[in-house]
mmCIF file of C-alpha atoms in Angstrom:
data_model
loop_
_atom_site.group_PDB
_atom_site.id
_atom_site.type_symbol
_atom_site.label_atom_id
_atom_site.label_comp_id
_atom_site.label_asym_id
_atom_site.label_seq_id
_atom_site.Cartn_x
_atom_site.Cartn_y
_atom_site.Cartn_z
ATOM 1 C CA MET A 1 -47.209 -195.252 75.101
ATOM 2 C CA GLN A 2 -46.343 -193.558 71.813
ATOM 3 C CA GLU A 3 -46.332 -189.972 73.026
ATOM 4 C CA LEU A 4 -45.102 -188.642 69.644
ATOM 5 C CA ALA A 5 -47.557 -190.610 67.493
ATOM 6 C CA GLY A 6 -48.107 -188.937 64.121
ATOM 7 C CA GLN A 7 -45.473 -186.274 64.626
ATOM 8 C CA VAL A 8 -42.640 -185.622 62.163
ATOM 9 C CA ALA A 9 -39.015 -185.177 63.201
ATOM 10 C CA ILE A 10 -36.083 -184.011 61.082
ATOM 11 C CA ILE A 11 -32.727 -185.217 62.412
ATOM 12 C CA THR A 12 -29.544 -184.002 60.750
ATOM 13 C CA GLY A 13 -26.456 -186.181 60.720
ATOM 14 C CA ALA A 14 -28.652 -189.199 61.464
ATOM 15 C CA GLY A 15 -26.731 -191.791 59.425
ATOM 16 C CA GLY A 16 -25.067 -193.294 62.487
ATOM 17 C CA GLY A 17 -23.893 -192.802 66.055
ATOM 18 C CA ILE A 18 -25.882 -190.416 68.222
ATOM 19 C CA GLY A 19 -28.091 -189.300 65.325
ATOM 20 C CA ALA A 20 -29.209 -192.856 64.581
ATOM 21 C CA SER A 21 -29.955 -193.498 68.261
ATOM 22 C CA ILE A 22 -32.091 -190.356 68.333
ATOM 23 C CA ALA A 23 -33.962 -191.541 65.240
ATOM 24 C CA PHE A 24 -34.718 -194.907 66.863
ATOM 25 C CA ALA A 25 -35.855 -193.351 70.155
ATOM 26 C CA LEU A 26 -38.240 -190.921 68.459
ATOM 27 C CA ALA A 27 -39.514 -193.653 66.137
ATOM 28 C CA ASP A 28 -40.230 -195.905 69.119
ATOM 29 C CA ALA A 29 -42.320 -193.032 70.489
ATOM 30 C CA GLY A 30 -44.357 -192.985 67.266
ATOM 31 C CA ALA A 31 -42.764 -190.163 65.271
ATOM 32 C CA ASN A 32 -42.128 -190.353 61.537
ATOM 33 C CA ILE A 33 -38.455 -189.647 60.907
ATOM 34 C CA VAL A 34 -36.623 -187.620 58.269
ATOM 35 C CA ILE A 35 -33.058 -188.910 58.221
ATOM 36 C CA ASN A 36 -30.712 -186.275 56.860
ATOM 37 C CA ASP A 37 -27.143 -187.340 56.122
ATOM 38 C CA VAL A 38 -24.716 -186.642 53.293
ATOM 39 C CA VAL A 39 -23.883 -190.368 53.144
ATOM 40 C CA GLU A 40 -26.999 -191.821 51.523
ATOM 41 C CA GLU A 41 -26.116 -195.465 52.137
ATOM 42 C CA SER A 42 -25.806 -194.884 55.883
ATOM 43 C CA ALA A 43 -29.054 -192.922 55.965
ATOM 44 C CA ARG A 44 -30.937 -195.707 54.165
ATOM 45 C CA LYS A 45 -29.724 -198.304 56.660
ATOM 46 C CA VAL A 46 -31.088 -196.182 59.495
ATOM 47 C CA ALA A 47 -34.322 -195.641 57.548
ATOM 48 C CA ASP A 48 -34.810 -199.395 57.231
ATOM 49 C CA GLU A 49 -34.471 -199.816 60.990
ATOM 50 C CA VAL A 50 -36.829 -196.906 61.614
ATOM 51 C CA GLU A 51 -39.513 -198.410 59.387
ATOM 52 C CA GLU A 52 -39.197 -201.734 61.217
ATOM 53 C CA ARG A 53 -40.601 -199.826 64.189
ATOM 54 C CA GLY A 54 -43.860 -199.230 62.345
ATOM 55 C CA VAL A 55 -43.421 -195.576 61.369
ATOM 56 C CA GLN A 56 -42.467 -193.824 58.148
ATOM 57 C CA ALA A 57 -38.907 -192.870 57.279
ATOM 58 C CA MET A 58 -37.691 -190.420 54.666
ATOM 59 C CA VAL A 59 -34.064 -190.134 53.546
ATOM 60 C CA ASN A 60 -32.628 -186.750 52.635
ATOM 61 C CA THR A 61 -29.047 -185.977 51.598
ATOM 62 C CA ALA A 62 -29.149 -182.169 51.675
ATOM 63 C CA ASN A 63 -25.890 -180.413 52.521
ATOM 64 C CA ILE A 64 -26.998 -178.370 55.524
ATOM 65 C CA THR A 65 -24.410 -175.664 54.825
ATOM 66 C CA ASP A 66 -26.316 -174.795 51.620
ATOM 67 C CA GLY A 67 -29.415 -172.699 52.238
ATOM 68 C CA ALA A 68 -31.126 -173.684 48.993
ATOM 69 C CA GLN A 69 -30.695 -177.388 49.747
ATOM 70 C CA VAL A 70 -32.042 -176.940 53.278
ATOM 71 C CA GLU A 71 -35.106 -175.058 52.002
ATOM 72 C CA ALA A 72 -35.704 -177.814 49.433
ATOM 73 C CA MET A 73 -35.509 -180.432 52.183
ATOM 74 C CA VAL A 74 -38.104 -178.653 54.288
ATOM 75 C CA ASP A 75 -40.379 -178.168 51.259
ATOM 76 C CA GLU A 76 -40.107 -181.902 50.492
ATOM 77 C CA VAL A 77 -40.958 -182.831 54.077
ATOM 78 C CA MET A 78 -43.971 -180.503 54.108
ATOM 79 C CA GLU A 79 -45.165 -181.876 50.775
ATOM 80 C CA ARG A 80 -44.994 -185.454 52.024
ATOM 81 C CA PHE A 81 -46.126 -185.081 55.637
ATOM 82 C CA GLY A 82 -47.762 -181.649 55.829
ATOM 83 C CA ARG A 83 -46.074 -180.858 59.142
ATOM 84 C CA ILE A 84 -42.760 -180.581 60.976
ATOM 85 C CA ASP A 85 -42.965 -180.980 64.735
ATOM 86 C CA ILE A 86 -39.362 -181.603 65.783
ATOM 87 C CA LEU A 87 -35.964 -180.506 64.478
ATOM 88 C CA VAL A 88 -32.825 -182.048 65.953
ATOM 89 C CA ASN A 89 -29.717 -180.195 64.783
ATOM 90 C CA ASN A 90 -27.347 -183.082 65.391
ATOM 91 C CA ALA A 91 -24.930 -182.927 62.436
ATOM 92 C CA GLY A 92 -21.434 -181.963 63.480
ATOM 93 C CA ILE A 93 -17.783 -182.475 62.614
ATOM 94 C CA THR A 94 -14.370 -181.910 64.162
ATOM 95 C CA ARG A 95 -11.105 -180.706 62.677
ATOM 96 C CA ASP A 96 -8.976 -180.521 65.792
ATOM 97 C CA GLY A 97 -5.710 -178.673 66.174
ATOM 98 C CA LEU A 98 -3.975 -176.219 68.453
ATOM 99 C CA LEU A 99 -5.097 -172.630 67.976
ATOM 100 C CA VAL A 100 -1.719 -171.378 66.683
ATOM 101 C CA ARG A 101 -1.558 -174.193 64.108
ATOM 102 C CA MET A 102 -5.178 -174.154 62.972
ATOM 103 C CA ASP A 103 -5.685 -172.922 59.426
ATOM 104 C CA GLU A 104 -8.670 -171.012 58.099
ATOM 105 C CA ALA A 105 -10.048 -174.020 56.257
ATOM 106 C CA GLN A 106 -10.265 -176.025 59.500
ATOM 107 C CA TRP A 107 -12.020 -173.130 61.214
ATOM 108 C CA ASP A 108 -14.431 -172.367 58.376
ATOM 109 C CA LEU A 109 -15.536 -175.954 57.755
ATOM 110 C CA VAL A 110 -16.370 -176.679 61.399
ATOM 111 C CA LEU A 111 -18.224 -173.393 61.859
ATOM 112 C CA ASP A 112 -20.122 -173.946 58.595
ATOM 113 C CA VAL A 113 -21.384 -177.415 59.486
ATOM 114 C CA ASN A 114 -21.873 -177.075 63.226
ATOM 115 C CA LEU A 115 -23.243 -173.551 63.481
ATOM 116 C CA LYS A 116 -24.293 -172.233 60.074
ATOM 117 C CA GLY A 117 -25.993 -175.556 59.293
ATOM 118 C CA ALA A 118 -28.043 -175.364 62.490
ATOM 119 C CA PHE A 119 -28.970 -171.752 61.707
ATOM 120 C CA LEU A 120 -30.149 -172.623 58.196
ATOM 121 C CA CYS A 121 -32.203 -175.608 59.373
ATOM 122 C CA THR A 122 -33.735 -173.624 62.230
ATOM 123 C CA LYS A 123 -34.637 -170.763 59.915
ATOM 124 C CA ALA A 124 -36.239 -173.132 57.413
ATOM 125 C CA VAL A 125 -38.467 -174.949 59.922
ATOM 126 C CA ALA A 126 -39.384 -171.821 61.904
ATOM 127 C CA ARG A 127 -42.127 -170.693 59.530
ATOM 128 C CA PRO A 128 -44.121 -173.940 59.411
ATOM 129 C CA MET A 129 -43.701 -174.366 63.161
ATOM 130 C CA MET A 130 -44.852 -170.821 63.900
ATOM 131 C CA LYS A 131 -47.807 -171.262 61.568
ATOM 132 C CA ALA A 132 -48.766 -174.441 63.416
ATOM 133 C CA ARG A 133 -48.104 -172.712 66.765
ATOM 134 C CA SER A 134 -46.186 -175.759 67.877
ATOM 135 C CA GLY A 135 -42.652 -177.089 67.551
ATOM 136 C CA ARG A 136 -39.551 -178.366 69.296
ATOM 137 C CA ILE A 137 -36.036 -177.426 68.226
ATOM 138 C CA ILE A 138 -33.243 -179.384 69.908
ATOM 139 C CA ASN A 139 -29.621 -178.469 69.263
ATOM 140 C CA MET A 140 -26.672 -180.760 69.906
ATOM 141 C CA ALA A 141 -24.079 -178.602 71.612
ATOM 142 C CA SER A 142 -21.195 -179.981 73.703
ATOM 143 C CA VAL A 143 -19.433 -179.538 77.020
ATOM 144 C CA SER A 144 -16.664 -178.075 74.843
ATOM 145 C CA GLY A 145 -19.047 -175.230 74.053
ATOM 146 C CA VAL A 146 -19.659 -174.679 77.759
ATOM 147 C CA GLY A 147 -16.125 -174.870 79.109
ATOM 148 C CA GLY A 148 -13.845 -174.880 76.062
ATOM 149 C CA ASN A 149 -11.350 -177.611 75.227
ATOM 150 C CA GLU A 150 -7.690 -177.576 74.287
ATOM 151 C CA GLY A 151 -7.117 -178.311 70.625
ATOM 152 C CA GLN A 152 -10.714 -177.510 69.705
ATOM 153 C CA ALA A 153 -10.929 -173.753 69.246
ATOM 154 C CA ASN A 154 -13.129 -174.163 66.168
ATOM 155 C CA TYR A 155 -15.360 -176.893 67.632
ATOM 156 C CA SER A 156 -15.737 -175.126 70.983
ATOM 157 C CA ALA A 157 -16.580 -171.847 69.280
ATOM 158 C CA SER A 158 -19.165 -173.536 67.064
ATOM 159 C CA LYS A 159 -20.850 -175.227 70.025
ATOM 160 C CA GLY A 160 -20.722 -172.116 72.180
ATOM 161 C CA GLY A 161 -22.299 -170.216 69.307
ATOM 162 C CA LEU A 162 -24.949 -172.915 69.015
ATOM 163 C CA ILE A 163 -25.870 -172.407 72.659
ATOM 164 C CA ALA A 164 -26.315 -168.672 72.027
ATOM 165 C CA LEU A 165 -28.346 -169.435 68.887
ATOM 166 C CA THR A 166 -30.536 -171.747 70.964
ATOM 167 C CA LYS A 167 -31.329 -169.047 73.492
ATOM 168 C CA THR A 168 -32.068 -166.441 70.839
ATOM 169 C CA THR A 169 -34.315 -168.879 68.967
ATOM 170 C CA ALA A 170 -36.139 -169.647 72.206
ATOM 171 C CA LYS A 171 -36.805 -165.959 72.840
ATOM 172 C CA GLU A 172 -37.934 -165.197 69.286
ATOM 173 C CA LEU A 173 -40.250 -168.182 68.827
ATOM 174 C CA ALA A 174 -41.747 -168.538 72.309
ATOM 175 C CA LYS A 175 -44.840 -166.486 71.491
ATOM 176 C CA ARG A 176 -45.735 -169.075 68.835
ATOM 177 C CA ASN A 177 -45.321 -171.973 71.280
ATOM 178 C CA VAL A 178 -42.081 -173.183 69.687
ATOM 179 C CA THR A 179 -39.387 -174.206 72.169
ATOM 180 C CA ALA A 180 -35.635 -174.399 71.630
ATOM 181 C CA ASN A 181 -33.194 -176.190 73.903
ATOM 182 C CA ALA A 182 -29.640 -177.479 73.697
ATOM 183 C CA LEU A 183 -27.988 -180.644 74.920
ATOM 184 C CA ALA A 184 -24.304 -180.633 75.828
ATOM 185 C CA PRO A 185 -22.926 -184.182 75.728
ATOM 186 C CA GLY A 186 -19.598 -184.995 77.312
ATOM 187 C CA PHE A 187 -17.546 -188.125 76.612
ATOM 188 C CA ILE A 188 -19.944 -190.331 74.634
ATOM 189 C CA GLU A 189 -19.066 -193.760 73.244
ATOM 190 C CA THR A 190 -19.058 -193.404 69.451
ATOM 191 C CA ALA A 191 -16.919 -194.553 66.549
ATOM 192 C CA MET A 192 -14.909 -191.347 66.980
ATOM 193 C CA THR A 193 -14.100 -191.949 70.662
ATOM 194 C CA HIS A 194 -13.206 -195.585 69.944
ATOM 195 C CA GLN A 195 -10.294 -194.300 67.876
ATOM 196 C CA LEU A 196 -8.730 -192.496 70.834
ATOM 197 C CA PRO A 197 -5.550 -193.912 72.368
ATOM 198 C CA GLU A 198 -6.237 -195.768 75.617
ATOM 199 C CA GLU A 199 -4.253 -193.177 77.574
ATOM 200 C CA ALA A 200 -6.488 -190.371 76.292
ATOM 201 C CA ARG A 201 -9.613 -192.415 76.997
ATOM 202 C CA GLN A 202 -8.544 -193.064 80.590
ATOM 203 C CA GLY A 203 -7.735 -189.380 80.969
ATOM 204 C CA TRP A 204 -11.352 -188.543 80.183
ATOM 205 C CA LEU A 205 -12.764 -191.215 82.461
ATOM 206 C CA THR A 206 -10.791 -190.037 85.489
ATOM 207 C CA ARG A 207 -12.520 -186.649 85.164
ATOM 208 C CA ILE A 208 -16.055 -188.067 85.084
ATOM 209 C CA PRO A 209 -17.680 -188.439 88.532
ATOM 210 C CA LEU A 210 -19.906 -191.291 87.312
ATOM 211 C CA ALA A 211 -16.703 -193.024 86.132
ATOM 212 C CA ARG A 212 -18.045 -194.209 82.785
ATOM 213 C CA PRO A 213 -18.540 -192.821 79.309
ATOM 214 C CA GLY A 214 -22.012 -191.930 78.153
ATOM 215 C CA THR A 215 -23.823 -193.822 75.398
ATOM 216 C CA PRO A 216 -25.693 -192.554 72.340
ATOM 217 C CA GLU A 217 -28.837 -193.851 74.034
ATOM 218 C CA ASP A 218 -28.208 -191.556 77.014
ATOM 219 C CA VAL A 219 -28.317 -188.615 74.634
ATOM 220 C CA ALA A 220 -31.296 -189.975 72.708
ATOM 221 C CA GLN A 221 -33.384 -190.282 75.871
ATOM 222 C CA ALA A 222 -32.742 -186.620 76.671
ATOM 223 C CA VAL A 223 -33.851 -185.671 73.156
ATOM 224 C CA LEU A 224 -36.985 -187.776 73.619
ATOM 225 C CA PHE A 225 -37.784 -185.920 76.841
ATOM 226 C CA LEU A 226 -37.322 -182.480 75.262
ATOM 227 C CA ALA A 227 -39.458 -183.513 72.282
ATOM 228 C CA GLY A 228 -42.237 -184.915 74.451
ATOM 229 C CA PRO A 229 -45.159 -183.421 76.398
ATOM 230 C CA GLY A 230 -43.215 -183.376 79.662
ATOM 231 C CA ALA A 231 -40.960 -180.581 78.367
ATOM 232 C CA GLN A 232 -43.628 -178.206 77.089
ATOM 233 C CA TYR A 233 -42.634 -175.504 79.606
ATOM 234 C CA ILE A 234 -38.878 -175.803 79.075
ATOM 235 C CA THR A 235 -37.144 -173.496 76.614
ATOM 236 C CA GLY A 236 -33.802 -171.747 76.234
ATOM 237 C CA GLN A 237 -32.023 -174.286 78.415
ATOM 238 C CA VAL A 238 -28.735 -176.176 78.132
ATOM 239 C CA ILE A 239 -28.704 -179.672 79.639
ATOM 240 C CA ASN A 240 -25.318 -181.267 80.217
ATOM 241 C CA ILE A 241 -25.236 -185.027 79.535
ATOM 242 C CA ASP A 242 -21.784 -185.716 80.846
ATOM 243 C CA GLY A 243 -21.813 -187.825 84.004
ATOM 244 C CA GLY A 244 -20.826 -184.723 85.966
ATOM 245 C CA LEU A 245 -17.770 -183.916 83.843
ATOM 246 C CA ILE A 246 -18.370 -180.196 83.475
ATOM 247 C CA MET A 247 -18.609 -179.750 87.265
#
């Protein structure tokens, strides 16, 4: 059953990894997908796979840290589709380092992409969603934003801030039937985690009660749930997708 048939979803950072898996899951449910990524070639590859699922795909390369570019993206989506039903603020980066060695550039870049970018995208879609009296905003936080993580002061702060932004958005937009929720993935198998030394990888796994890493599909299925009709009474929540890690 295509429970999202005819809907339109914007997914930032959707050129690969978790973002691409989210795009495929929502497309399989019938949604048309706007694939935002600064790497156009990667975005077009995902778009091709989305369209193979029988829905429309639109590629957008807006830099989400630039308000004017974000507004232009939303205007382009509205011009083409006439609606925006789902926003997934998935784009994120890391610039890890110990707090005492972290420079301002590392801090500023991570906060700009991970938190300011989500704010700008949320602000831009809020008006059309409120006008339609319907919308789902799903933010990709992290267990690092819930419990902190050594060597990730900037990343943890950005994800913790994103959780607070989620809750504020939920409170402000609830009267217009727009929900906002956050997902907090733990150790997920991606290209980034594949680069970890085996010792570090095993260190993570020993802390996970389910004794395995998560997959991008695990995250995508949670996004699909929050975007679907079964989550219409859920807002302002943070769902940990971590195999029990944060416990």
